[in-house]
């Protein structure tokens, strides 16, 4: 699990660099993005749809982590409650995000899916969405060139 989460972190960092997204921007959007995906999770009709929402939640959380984790921590529910209380008091930090990302990863596994494969697939889908939406951020020629290079 540790190696797979480290690989996912690297993939997300590469996508952030390619799309010129900062950790600050990702943190600013984190709560809204996660809430939107939690709503999708709650409306999901089956485990596949729930897994898709969890994968996107994992991507949003991991993309908001500033420094590469030394370890991905698994904590009990009581510890998570304490961590969330600290996040509310002191703000969201890497420690909180690492624990949450690990729990989401394990939730995907519990649904019977391969978390690494599903999250990696979702990263690629997210990249495609980012390229489609980049027209607002960069001119169409740059987006076309990035898409062409990505398909090479």
CSV table of C-alpha atoms in Angstrom, one decimal:
chain,number,residue,atom,x,y,z
A,1,UNK,CA,0.0,0.0,0.0
A,2,UNK,CA,2.8,2.5,0.9
A,3,UNK,CA,4.5,2.1,-2.5
A,4,UNK,CA,1.3,2.4,-4.4
A,5,UNK,CA,0.2,5.5,-2.6
A,6,UNK,CA,3.7,7.0,-3.2
A,7,UNK,CA,3.3,6.2,-6.9
A,8,UNK,CA,-0.2,7.8,-6.9
A,9,UNK,CA,1.3,10.9,-5.2
A,10,UNK,CA,4.0,11.1,-7.9
A,11,UNK,CA,1.4,10.8,-10.7
A,12,UNK,CA,-0.7,13.5,-9.2
A,13,UNK,CA,2.3,15.8,-8.8
A,14,UNK,CA,3.2,15.3,-12.5
A,15,UNK,CA,-0.3,16.2,-13.5
A,16,UNK,CA,-0.3,19.3,-11.3
A,17,UNK,CA,3.0,20.4,-12.9
A,18,UNK,CA,1.7,19.8,-16.3
A,19,UNK,CA,-1.5,21.7,-15.6
A,20,UNK,CA,0.3,24.4,-13.6
A,21,UNK,CA,-1.8,23.8,-10.5
A,22,UNK,CA,-0.4,24.8,-7.1
A,23,UNK,CA,-0.9,23.0,-3.8
A,24,UNK,CA,-2.4,26.3,-2.5
A,25,UNK,CA,-5.1,26.2,-5.2
A,26,UNK,CA,-5.8,22.6,-4.5
A,27,UNK,CA,-6.2,23.2,-0.8
A,28,UNK,CA,-8.4,26.2,-1.4
A,29,UNK,CA,-10.7,24.0,-3.6
A,30,UNK,CA,-10.4,20.9,-1.4
A,31,UNK,CA,-13.5,21.2,0.8
A,32,UNK,CA,-15.8,22.1,-2.1
A,33,UNK,CA,-14.4,19.4,-4.3
A,34,UNK,CA,-14.6,16.7,-1.6
A,35,UNK,CA,-18.2,17.7,-0.6
A,36,UNK,CA,-19.3,17.5,-4.2
A,37,UNK,CA,-17.8,14.0,-4.5
A,38,UNK,CA,-19.3,12.9,-1.1
A,39,UNK,CA,-22.7,14.0,-2.5
A,40,UNK,CA,-22.0,11.8,-5.6
A,41,UNK,CA,-21.0,9.0,-3.3
A,42,UNK,CA,-24.3,9.3,-1.4
A,43,UNK,CA,-26.3,9.2,-4.6
A,44,UNK,CA,-24.4,6.3,-6.1
A,45,UNK,CA,-26.5,3.3,-7.2
A,46,UNK,CA,-23.7,0.7,-6.9
A,47,UNK,CA,-20.2,0.0,-5.6
A,48,UNK,CA,-18.6,1.0,-8.9
A,49,UNK,CA,-20.1,4.5,-8.7
A,50,UNK,CA,-19.2,4.7,-5.1
A,51,UNK,CA,-15.6,3.7,-6.0
A,52,UNK,CA,-15.4,6.4,-8.7
A,53,UNK,CA,-16.4,9.1,-6.1
A,54,UNK,CA,-13.9,7.7,-3.6
A,55,UNK,CA,-11.2,7.8,-6.3
A,56,UNK,CA,-11.9,11.4,-7.0
A,57,UNK,CA,-11.9,12.2,-3.3
A,58,UNK,CA,-8.5,10.5,-3.0
A,59,UNK,CA,-7.1,12.6,-5.9
A,60,UNK,CA,-8.4,15.8,-4.4
A,61,UNK,CA,-6.9,15.0,-1.0
A,62,UNK,CA,-3.6,13.8,-2.3
A,63,UNK,CA,-3.2,16.8,-4.7
A,64,UNK,CA,-3.5,19.1,-1.7
A,65,UNK,CA,-0.6,17.4,0.1
A,66,UNK,CA,2.4,19.7,-0.1
A,67,UNK,CA,5.4,17.5,0.7
A,68,UNK,CA,5.9,13.8,-0.2
A,69,UNK,CA,4.7,11.7,2.8
A,70,UNK,CA,7.3,9.8,4.7
A,71,UNK,CA,4.6,7.2,5.5
A,72,UNK,CA,0.9,6.8,4.8
A,73,UNK,CA,-0.8,6.5,8.2
A,74,UNK,CA,-3.7,4.3,9.1
A,75,UNK,CA,-5.4,5.5,12.3
A,76,UNK,CA,-8.4,4.4,14.3
A,77,UNK,CA,-11.6,6.3,14.3
A,78,UNK,CA,-10.9,8.0,17.6
A,79,UNK,CA,-7.5,9.3,16.3
A,80,UNK,CA,-9.2,10.5,13.1
A,81,UNK,CA,-11.7,12.4,15.1
A,82,UNK,CA,-8.9,14.1,17.0
A,83,UNK,CA,-7.0,14.9,13.8
A,84,UNK,CA,-10.2,16.4,12.3
A,85,UNK,CA,-10.7,18.5,15.4
A,86,UNK,CA,-7.1,19.8,15.1
A,87,UNK,CA,-7.7,20.5,11.4
A,88,UNK,CA,-10.7,22.6,12.3
A,89,UNK,CA,-8.8,24.5,15.0
A,90,UNK,CA,-5.5,24.9,13.2
A,91,UNK,CA,-6.2,24.4,9.5
A,92,UNK,CA,-5.7,21.6,7.0
A,93,UNK,CA,-2.2,20.3,7.0
A,94,UNK,CA,-0.3,17.4,5.3
A,95,UNK,CA,-0.8,15.1,8.4
A,96,UNK,CA,-4.6,15.4,8.2
A,97,UNK,CA,-4.6,14.8,4.4
A,98,UNK,CA,-2.3,11.8,4.6
A,99,UNK,CA,-4.5,10.1,7.1
A,100,UNK,CA,-7.7,10.9,5.1
A,101,UNK,CA,-6.1,9.7,1.8
A,102,UNK,CA,-5.0,6.4,3.4
A,103,UNK,CA,-8.6,5.9,4.8
A,104,UNK,CA,-10.1,6.5,1.4
A,105,UNK,CA,-7.6,4.1,-0.2
A,106,UNK,CA,-8.6,1.4,2.3
A,107,UNK,CA,-12.3,2.2,1.7
A,108,UNK,CA,-11.9,1.5,-2.1
A,109,UNK,CA,-10.1,-1.8,-1.2
A,110,UNK,CA,-12.9,-2.7,1.2
A,111,UNK,CA,-15.4,-2.3,-1.7
A,112,UNK,CA,-13.5,-5.0,-3.5
A,113,UNK,CA,-11.6,-2.9,-6.0
A,114,UNK,CA,-7.9,-2.4,-6.6
A,115,UNK,CA,-7.3,1.1,-5.2
A,116,UNK,CA,-4.1,1.7,-7.1
A,117,UNK,CA,-5.6,0.7,-10.5
A,118,UNK,CA,-8.8,2.7,-9.9
A,119,UNK,CA,-7.2,5.8,-8.6
A,120,UNK,CA,-4.6,5.7,-11.4
A,121,UNK,CA,-7.4,5.4,-14.0
A,122,UNK,CA,-9.2,8.3,-12.4
A,123,UNK,CA,-6.1,10.5,-12.6
A,124,UNK,CA,-6.0,9.9,-16.3
A,125,UNK,CA,-9.7,10.8,-16.6
A,126,UNK,CA,-9.1,13.9,-14.5
A,127,UNK,CA,-6.3,14.9,-16.8
A,128,UNK,CA,-8.6,14.6,-19.8
A,129,UNK,CA,-11.2,16.8,-18.0
A,130,UNK,CA,-8.5,19.3,-17.2
A,131,UNK,CA,-7.4,19.4,-20.8
A,132,UNK,CA,-11.0,19.9,-21.9
A,133,UNK,CA,-11.5,22.7,-19.4
A,134,UNK,CA,-8.1,24.4,-20.1
A,135,UNK,CA,-9.7,26.6,-22.8
A,136,UNK,CA,-10.6,29.0,-20.0
A,137,UNK,CA,-7.0,29.0,-18.8
A,138,UNK,CA,-4.8,28.8,-21.9
A,139,UNK,CA,-5.5,29.3,-25.5
A,140,UNK,CA,-6.8,26.4,-27.7
A,141,UNK,CA,-3.5,25.9,-29.5
A,142,UNK,CA,-1.7,25.1,-26.3
A,143,UNK,CA,-4.4,22.6,-25.2
A,144,UNK,CA,-4.4,20.9,-28.6
A,145,UNK,CA,-0.6,20.6,-28.4
A,146,UNK,CA,-0.7,19.1,-24.9
A,147,UNK,CA,-3.3,16.6,-26.0
A,148,UNK,CA,-1.3,15.7,-29.1
A,149,UNK,CA,1.8,15.2,-27.0
A,150,UNK,CA,-0.2,13.1,-24.4
A,151,UNK,CA,-1.3,10.8,-27.2
A,152,UNK,CA,2.2,10.2,-28.6
